[in-house]
CSV table of C-alpha atoms and ligand atoms in Angstrom, one decimal:
chain,number,residue,atom,x,y,z
A,1,MET,CA,-128.7,-12.6,8.0
A,2,LYS,CA,-124.9,-12.7,8.6
A,3,ILE,CA,-123.6,-9.9,10.8
A,4,LEU,CA,-120.0,-8.8,10.8
A,5,VAL,CA,-119.0,-7.7,14.3
A,6,VAL,CA,-115.8,-5.6,14.1
A,7,GLY,CA,-114.2,-5.6,17.5
A,8,GLY,CA,-116.2,-8.7,18.5
A,9,ALA,CA,-113.5,-9.8,21.0
A,10,GLY,CA,-113.8,-6.7,23.1
A,11,TYR,CA,-116.0,-6.0,26.2
A,12,ILE,CA,-119.0,-4.6,24.4
A,13,GLY,CA,-118.5,-6.5,21.1
A,14,SER,CA,-118.3,-9.9,22.8
A,15,ILE,CA,-121.7,-9.3,24.5
A,16,ALA,CA,-123.1,-8.2,21.1
A,17,VAL,CA,-121.9,-11.4,19.5
A,18,LYS,CA,-123.5,-13.6,22.2
A,19,ASN,CA,-126.9,-11.8,22.0
A,20,LEU,CA,-126.9,-11.8,18.1
A,21,ILE,CA,-126.3,-15.6,18.1
A,22,ARG,CA,-129.1,-16.0,20.7
A,23,GLN,CA,-131.4,-14.1,18.2
A,24,ASN,CA,-130.4,-16.6,15.5
A,25,TYR,CA,-128.1,-14.3,13.5
A,26,GLU,CA,-125.0,-15.8,11.9
A,27,VAL,CA,-122.0,-13.9,13.3
A,28,VAL,CA,-118.5,-13.2,11.9
A,29,ILE,CA,-116.0,-11.5,14.2
A,30,PHE,CA,-113.1,-9.4,12.9
A,31,ASP,CA,-110.6,-8.2,15.6
A,32,ASN,CA,-106.9,-7.6,15.8
A,33,LEU,CA,-106.8,-8.6,19.5
A,34,SER,CA,-104.9,-5.4,20.4
A,35,THR,CA,-107.3,-4.5,23.2
A,36,GLY,CA,-109.7,-7.4,22.6
A,37,ASN,CA,-109.1,-10.8,24.3
A,38,GLU,CA,-108.9,-14.3,22.9
A,39,CYS,CA,-111.0,-15.6,25.8
A,40,LEU,CA,-113.8,-13.3,24.8
A,41,ILE,CA,-114.1,-14.8,21.3
A,42,ASN,CA,-117.4,-16.7,21.0
A,43,LYS,CA,-117.0,-20.3,19.9
A,44,ASP,CA,-120.2,-20.1,17.9
A,45,ALA,CA,-119.0,-17.3,15.6
A,46,LYS,CA,-116.5,-17.4,12.8
A,47,PHE,CA,-113.3,-15.5,13.8
A,48,PHE,CA,-111.0,-13.6,11.5
A,49,ARG,CA,-107.9,-12.0,13.1
A,50,GLY,CA,-107.0,-8.9,11.2
A,51,ASP,CA,-106.4,-5.2,11.5
A,52,LEU,CA,-108.6,-2.5,10.0
A,53,LEU,CA,-105.5,-0.5,9.1
A,54,ASP,CA,-104.7,-3.2,6.5
A,55,PHE,CA,-107.4,-2.8,3.9
A,56,ASN,CA,-106.7,-6.2,2.3
A,57,GLU,CA,-107.4,-8.0,5.7
A,58,ILE,CA,-110.8,-6.5,6.1
A,59,SER,CA,-111.6,-6.7,2.4
A,60,GLN,CA,-110.9,-10.4,2.4
A,61,VAL,CA,-113.6,-11.0,5.0
A,62,PHE,CA,-116.2,-9.5,2.7
A,63,LYS,CA,-114.9,-11.7,-0.2
A,64,ASN,CA,-115.2,-14.9,1.9
A,65,GLU,CA,-118.5,-14.2,3.7
A,66,LYS,CA,-121.8,-12.8,2.5
A,67,ILE,CA,-122.2,-10.0,5.1
A,68,GLY,CA,-125.7,-8.4,5.4
A,69,ALA,CA,-124.8,-5.7,8.0
A,70,VAL,CA,-121.9,-4.5,10.1
A,71,MET,CA,-121.6,-3.5,13.8
A,72,HIS,CA,-118.5,-1.4,14.3
A,73,PHE,CA,-117.1,-1.6,17.9
A,74,ALA,CA,-113.4,-1.4,17.1
A,75,ALA,CA,-111.6,1.7,18.5
A,76,PHE,CA,-109.1,2.9,21.0
A,77,SER,CA,-111.3,4.3,23.8
A,78,GLN,CA,-109.2,5.9,26.6
A,79,VAL,CA,-110.0,9.6,26.8
A,80,GLY,CA,-106.8,10.5,28.8
A,81,GLU,CA,-104.5,8.5,26.5
A,82,SER,CA,-106.0,10.2,23.5
A,83,VAL,CA,-105.1,13.7,24.9
A,84,LYS,CA,-101.5,12.5,25.4
A,85,ASN,CA,-101.2,10.7,22.0
A,86,PRO,CA,-103.8,12.0,19.6
A,87,GLN,CA,-102.0,10.6,16.6
A,88,LYS,CA,-102.5,7.0,17.9
A,89,TYR,CA,-106.3,7.8,18.0
A,90,PHE,CA,-106.6,9.6,14.7
A,91,ILE,CA,-104.7,6.9,12.8
A,92,ASN,CA,-106.4,3.9,14.4
A,93,ASN,CA,-110.0,5.2,14.8
A,94,ILE,CA,-110.3,7.3,11.6
A,95,SER,CA,-108.1,5.4,9.1
A,96,GLY,CA,-109.4,2.0,10.4
A,97,SER,CA,-113.0,3.2,10.0
A,98,LEU,CA,-112.3,4.6,6.5
A,99,ASN,CA,-110.9,1.2,5.4
A,100,LEU,CA,-113.9,-0.6,6.9
A,101,PHE,CA,-116.4,1.7,5.1
A,102,LYS,CA,-114.4,1.3,1.8
A,103,ALA,CA,-114.7,-2.5,2.1
A,104,VAL,CA,-118.4,-2.1,3.0
A,105,LEU,CA,-119.1,0.0,-0.1
A,106,GLU,CA,-117.1,-2.1,-2.5
A,107,ASN,CA,-119.1,-5.2,-1.4
A,108,ASP,CA,-122.4,-3.4,-1.6
A,109,VAL,CA,-123.3,-3.8,2.1
A,110,LYS,CA,-125.6,-0.9,2.9
A,111,LYS,CA,-126.1,-1.2,6.7
A,112,ILE,CA,-123.8,-0.3,9.5
A,113,ILE,CA,-124.3,0.3,13.3
A,114,PHE,CA,-121.5,2.5,14.7
A,115,SER,CA,-120.5,2.8,18.4
A,116,SER,CA,-120.4,6.5,19.0
A,117,SER,CA,-120.0,8.2,22.4
A,118,ALA,CA,-121.3,10.8,24.7
A,119,SER,CA,-117.8,12.3,24.5
A,120,ILE,CA,-118.8,14.0,21.2
A,121,PHE,CA,-120.8,16.5,23.3
A,122,GLY,CA,-117.9,17.6,25.6
A,123,GLU,CA,-119.1,19.7,28.6
A,124,PRO,CA,-122.9,20.0,28.0
A,125,LYS,CA,-124.7,23.3,28.7
A,126,THR,CA,-127.8,21.4,30.1
A,127,VAL,CA,-128.8,17.9,31.0
A,128,PRO,CA,-130.4,15.6,30.0
A,129,ILE,CA,-128.5,15.8,26.7
A,130,ILE,CA,-130.6,15.6,23.6
A,131,GLU,CA,-129.3,14.5,20.2
A,132,GLU,CA,-129.2,18.0,18.8
A,133,ALA,CA,-127.1,19.4,21.7
A,134,GLU,CA,-124.0,21.3,20.8
A,135,LYS,CA,-121.0,19.1,20.0
A,136,ASN,CA,-117.7,20.3,21.4
A,137,PRO,CA,-115.6,17.2,22.1
A,138,THR,CA,-112.9,17.9,24.8
A,139,SER,CA,-110.6,15.0,23.8
A,140,PRO,CA,-109.2,13.6,20.5
A,141,TYR,CA,-111.1,10.4,21.3
A,142,GLY,CA,-114.4,12.3,21.2
A,143,THR,CA,-113.3,14.1,18.1
A,144,THR,CA,-112.7,10.8,16.3
A,145,LYS,CA,-116.2,9.6,17.2
A,146,LEU,CA,-117.7,12.9,15.9
A,147,MET,CA,-115.6,12.8,12.7
A,148,ILE,CA,-116.8,9.2,12.0
A,149,GLU,CA,-120.4,10.2,12.5
A,150,ASN,CA,-119.9,13.0,10.0
A,151,ILE,CA,-118.2,10.7,7.5
A,152,LEU,CA,-121.2,8.3,7.8
A,153,SER,CA,-123.6,11.2,7.1
A,154,ASP,CA,-121.7,12.1,3.9
A,155,TYR,CA,-121.4,8.5,2.8
A,156,ASP,CA,-125.2,8.2,3.1
A,157,LYS,CA,-125.8,11.2,0.9
A,158,ALA,CA,-123.2,10.2,-1.7
A,159,TYR,CA,-123.4,6.4,-1.7
A,160,GLY,CA,-126.6,5.5,0.2
A,161,LEU,CA,-124.8,3.8,3.0
A,162,LYS,CA,-127.3,3.6,5.8
A,163,SER,CA,-126.1,3.9,9.4
A,164,VAL,CA,-127.3,4.1,13.0
A,165,CYS,CA,-124.9,5.9,15.3
A,166,LEU,CA,-125.4,5.0,19.0
A,167,ARG,CA,-123.9,7.5,21.4
A,168,TYR,CA,-123.1,5.4,24.5
A,169,PHE,CA,-123.1,7.1,27.9
A,170,ASN,CA,-121.3,5.0,30.5
A,171,ALA,CA,-121.4,1.4,29.4
A,172,ALA,CA,-121.2,-0.8,32.6
A,173,GLY,CA,-122.0,-4.2,34.0
A,174,ALA,CA,-121.3,-7.6,32.4
A,175,ASP,CA,-123.1,-10.5,30.6
A,176,SER,CA,-125.7,-11.6,33.2
A,177,GLU,CA,-124.7,-15.2,32.7
A,178,GLY,CA,-121.1,-14.3,33.7
A,179,LYS,CA,-119.5,-15.3,30.4
A,180,PHE,CA,-118.3,-12.0,29.1
A,181,GLY,CA,-117.3,-8.7,30.7
A,182,GLU,CA,-114.8,-5.9,31.1
A,183,MET,CA,-111.0,-6.8,30.8
A,184,HIS,CA,-109.3,-3.5,30.1
A,185,ASP,CA,-105.5,-3.2,30.6
A,186,PRO,CA,-105.0,-0.8,32.2
A,187,GLU,CA,-108.5,-0.5,33.7
A,188,THR,CA,-109.6,3.2,33.9
A,189,HIS,CA,-113.4,2.8,34.5
A,190,LEU,CA,-114.9,3.6,37.8
A,191,ILE,CA,-117.1,0.5,38.5
A,192,PRO,CA,-114.4,-2.2,37.7
A,193,LEU,CA,-111.8,-0.2,39.7
A,194,VAL,CA,-114.1,0.0,42.7
A,195,LEU,CA,-114.8,-3.7,42.5
A,196,LYS,CA,-111.1,-4.5,42.2
A,197,THR,CA,-110.6,-2.5,45.4
A,198,ALA,CA,-113.4,-4.5,47.1
A,199,LYS,CA,-111.6,-7.7,46.0
A,200,GLY,CA,-108.4,-6.5,47.6
A,201,GLU,CA,-106.5,-6.1,44.3
A,202,ARG,CA,-106.1,-2.4,45.0
A,203,ASP,CA,-105.4,-0.5,48.2
A,204,ALA,CA,-108.0,2.2,47.8
A,205,ILE,CA,-110.4,3.8,45.3
A,206,LYS,CA,-109.6,7.4,44.4
A,207,ILE,CA,-112.4,9.9,43.9
A,208,PHE,CA,-111.2,12.3,41.2
A,209,GLY,CA,-112.5,15.6,42.5
A,210,THR,CA,-115.0,16.5,45.2
A,211,ASP,CA,-115.5,20.2,44.3
A,212,TYR,CA,-117.8,19.8,41.3
A,213,LYS,CA,-121.1,21.7,41.3
A,214,THR,CA,-123.1,18.6,41.9
A,215,LYS,CA,-125.2,17.3,44.9
A,216,ASP,CA,-122.2,15.8,46.7
A,217,GLY,CA,-119.3,17.4,44.8
A,218,THR,CA,-118.4,14.4,42.7
A,219,CYS,CA,-119.1,13.8,39.0
A,220,ILE,CA,-122.4,12.4,37.8
A,221,ARG,CA,-122.7,9.9,35.1
A,222,ASP,CA,-125.4,7.9,33.3
A,223,TYR,CA,-124.5,4.2,33.7
A,224,ILE,CA,-126.2,1.9,31.2
A,225,HIS,CA,-126.1,-1.9,31.5
A,226,VAL,CA,-124.1,-3.4,28.6
A,227,GLU,CA,-127.0,-5.8,27.8
A,228,ASP,CA,-129.4,-2.9,27.4
A,229,LEU,CA,-126.9,-1.3,25.1
A,230,ILE,CA,-126.8,-4.4,23.0
A,231,SER,CA,-130.5,-4.7,22.8
A,232,ALA,CA,-130.5,-1.2,21.3
A,233,HIS,CA,-128.1,-2.4,18.6
A,234,ILE,CA,-130.5,-5.2,17.8
A,235,SER,CA,-133.4,-2.7,17.6
A,236,ALA,CA,-131.2,-0.5,15.4
A,237,LEU,CA,-130.6,-3.5,13.1
A,238,ASP,CA,-134.3,-4.2,12.8
A,239,PHE,CA,-134.8,-0.4,12.1
A,240,LEU,CA,-132.2,-0.5,9.3
A,241,ASN,CA,-133.8,-3.6,7.8
A,242,LYS,CA,-137.3,-2.2,7.9
A,243,GLU,CA,-136.8,1.6,7.3
A,244,ASN,CA,-133.6,1.8,5.4
A,245,LYS,CA,-132.8,5.2,6.9
A,246,SER,CA,-129.9,6.6,8.8
A,247,GLU,CA,-130.3,7.8,12.4
A,248,LYS,CA,-128.3,9.0,15.4
A,249,PHE,CA,-129.4,8.2,19.0
A,250,ASN,CA,-128.2,9.0,22.5
A,251,LEU,CA,-128.1,5.9,24.6
A,252,GLY,CA,-128.3,6.0,28.3
A,253,SER,CA,-130.5,5.1,31.3
A,254,GLU,CA,-131.5,8.8,31.8
A,255,LYS,CA,-130.5,8.5,35.5
A,256,GLY,CA,-127.4,10.1,37.0
A,257,TYR,CA,-125.3,8.7,39.8
A,258,SER,CA,-122.4,10.4,41.5
A,259,VAL,CA,-119.0,8.8,42.1
A,260,ARG,CA,-119.8,8.6,45.8
A,261,GLU,CA,-123.2,6.9,45.1
A,262,ILE,CA,-121.5,4.3,42.9
A,263,ILE,CA,-118.9,3.6,45.7
A,264,GLU,CA,-121.7,3.2,48.3
A,265,LYS,CA,-123.7,0.9,46.0
A,266,CYS,CA,-120.6,-1.3,45.4
A,267,LYS,CA,-120.0,-1.5,49.2
A,268,LYS,CA,-123.6,-2.5,49.8
A,269,ILE,CA,-123.7,-5.1,47.0
A,270,THR,CA,-120.3,-6.7,47.8
A,271,GLY,CA,-120.8,-6.4,51.6
A,272,ILE,CA,-117.2,-5.3,51.7
A,273,ASN,CA,-115.9,-2.1,53.2
A,274,PHE,CA,-112.7,-0.6,51.6
A,275,LYS,CA,-110.6,2.5,51.6
A,276,VAL,CA,-111.7,5.6,49.7
A,277,GLU,CA,-109.3,8.5,49.0
A,278,GLU,CA,-110.4,11.9,47.8
A,279,THR,CA,-108.0,13.3,45.2
A,280,GLU,CA,-107.7,16.0,42.6
A,281,ARG,CA,-109.9,16.3,39.6
A,282,ARG,CA,-109.0,14.2,36.5
A,283,ALA,CA,-108.4,16.6,33.5
A,284,GLY,CA,-111.2,16.7,31.0
A,285,ASP,CA,-114.0,15.2,33.1
A,286,PRO,CA,-117.3,17.0,32.6
A,287,ALA,CA,-119.3,17.5,35.9
A,288,LYS,CA,-122.5,15.9,34.8
A,289,LEU,CA,-123.5,13.7,31.8
A,290,ILE,CA,-127.0,12.3,31.6
A,291,ALA,CA,-128.7,11.2,28.4
A,292,SER,CA,-132.0,12.0,27.1
A,293,SER,CA,-132.9,8.7,25.4
A,294,GLU,CA,-136.4,9.8,24.5
A,295,LYS,CA,-135.7,9.6,20.7
A,296,ILE,CA,-134.6,6.0,20.7
A,297,LYS,CA,-137.5,5.0,22.9
A,298,LYS,CA,-139.9,6.7,20.6
A,299,LYS,CA,-138.4,5.7,17.2
A,300,LEU,CA,-137.1,2.2,18.0
A,301,GLY,CA,-139.4,1.2,20.9
A,302,TRP,CA,-136.2,0.5,22.9
A,303,LYS,CA,-136.1,0.8,26.7
A,304,PRO,CA,-133.6,-0.1,29.4
A,305,THR,CA,-134.6,-3.0,31.6
A,306,LYS,CA,-131.7,-3.0,34.1
A,307,ASN,CA,-130.9,-0.7,37.0
A,308,LEU,CA,-127.7,0.2,38.9
A,309,ASP,CA,-128.2,-2.8,41.2
A,310,ASN,CA,-128.2,-5.2,38.2
A,311,ILE,CA,-125.1,-3.4,36.8
A,312,VAL,CA,-123.1,-3.7,40.0
A,313,LYS,CA,-124.3,-7.3,40.7
A,314,ASP,CA,-123.3,-8.5,37.2
A,315,ALA,CA,-120.0,-6.6,37.2
A,316,TRP,CA,-119.2,-8.1,40.6
A,317,LYS,CA,-120.0,-11.7,39.5
A,318,TRP,CA,-117.7,-11.1,36.5
A,319,GLU,CA,-114.9,-9.5,38.7
A,320,LYS,CA,-114.9,-12.4,41.1
A,321,LYS,CA,-114.5,-14.9,38.2
A,322,MET,CA,-111.4,-13.1,36.9
B,401,LIG,N1,-113.5,8.1,38.5
B,401,LIG,C1,-113.0,8.3,39.8
B,401,LIG,N2,-112.0,7.4,40.2
B,401,LIG,C2,-111.5,6.4,39.3
B,401,LIG,C3,-112.1,6.3,38.0
B,401,LIG,C4,-113.1,7.2,37.6
B,401,LIG,O1,-113.4,9.1,40.6
B,401,LIG,O2,-110.6,5.7,39.7
B,401,LIG,C5,-114.6,9.1,38.1
B,401,LIG,C6,-114.3,9.9,36.9
B,401,LIG,O3,-113.6,11.1,37.3
B,401,LIG,C7,-115.7,10.1,36.3
B,401,LIG,C8,-116.5,8.8,36.7
B,401,LIG,O4,-115.7,8.3,37.8
B,401,LIG,O5,-116.3,11.2,36.9
B,401,LIG,C9,-116.6,7.9,35.6
B,401,LIG,O6,-115.3,7.6,35.0
B,401,LIG,P1,-115.1,6.5,33.9
B,401,LIG,O7,-113.6,6.6,33.6
B,401,LIG,O8,-115.6,5.2,34.4
B,401,LIG,O9,-115.9,6.9,32.7
B,401,LIG,P2,-115.9,8.3,31.9
B,401,LIG,O10,-117.2,9.0,32.3
B,401,LIG,O11,-114.7,9.1,32.1
B,401,LIG,O12,-115.9,7.8,30.4
B,401,LIG,C10,-116.9,7.2,29.8
B,401,LIG,C11,-116.4,6.1,28.8
B,401,LIG,C12,-115.7,6.8,27.7
B,401,LIG,C13,-116.5,7.9,27.1
B,401,LIG,C14,-117.0,8.8,28.1
B,401,LIG,C15,-118.0,9.8,27.6
B,401,LIG,O13,-115.6,5.2,29.4
B,401,LIG,O14,-115.3,5.9,26.7
B,401,LIG,O15,-117.7,8.1,29.1
B,401,LIG,O16,-117.8,11.0,28.3
B,401,LIG,F1,-115.9,8.6,26.2
């Protein structure tokens, strides 16, 4: 089966491509390289450079290749930037997805796996967060992810397009063989920033807020190894092939770590001490996000196989290579 990986030159997309190829899928990558990287394009996949905002460019891929299913990773994904420039996010994430779905429907492809996000929930009332929890995104980025989930539900009802929406919590770590990893510019994520500080590329790591109502005053997140995240995509693909039904799943490790705990873990694994500064809260950060992943475990038989040590070790191996 030939899989189209949209955004296959990005951090998560490139690891998806590698793992799909390893499982004997034929892979076609479509990426505009705006946030993706040429060096993350897998040599064993066919690559089309194009932009989802240009319908003809994505349509052409379906004309040239017999695609069986689509994995859709392509989106702008910086929460803070989306608050400052919502138009950029709505045009790119929504219009781009609409063009992709139009091409999918015109070419009679009926299966899509969509990268959704924990940010659709906003500030949760309780944790762990279950699939049915209230959805009040606190950023335009989160709103785009929720809108696309809703579009997919309507397209299933009207056109029979089957989708699995995977709501990522904090994707982290790197390819365990060190070939693919995070290369954001600018980098905003905690673990790569801490490791860049350990490497001496930055003077200090800033903790954004120490007065949250959590065990040590800093925010708690559910970090999931990117390879576990991709194994969930492959399980979702098997599910679509077998059951031909749409589903939405929360995807995390179900364990929460505070910012301080992450910093300590990075110090321990790198063996390097570095400067830590306590600063103001970052606007829009919920205090505590932890997934309930019971539904995906039960329905797809998926389970995470990697812990925080694996995440930080693989991220450090990648960081040292950069
Ligand atoms: N943090 C710091 N210092 C930094 C960077 C981050 O203290 O220099 C803190 C943040 O305040 C937050 C935690 O570390 O409490 C994690 O921050 P990240 O930026 O790594 O990740 P987020 O939880 O903000 O965002 C992630 C994904 C988003 C997704 C969101 C869902 O990166 O794409 O989860 O809430 F939308």
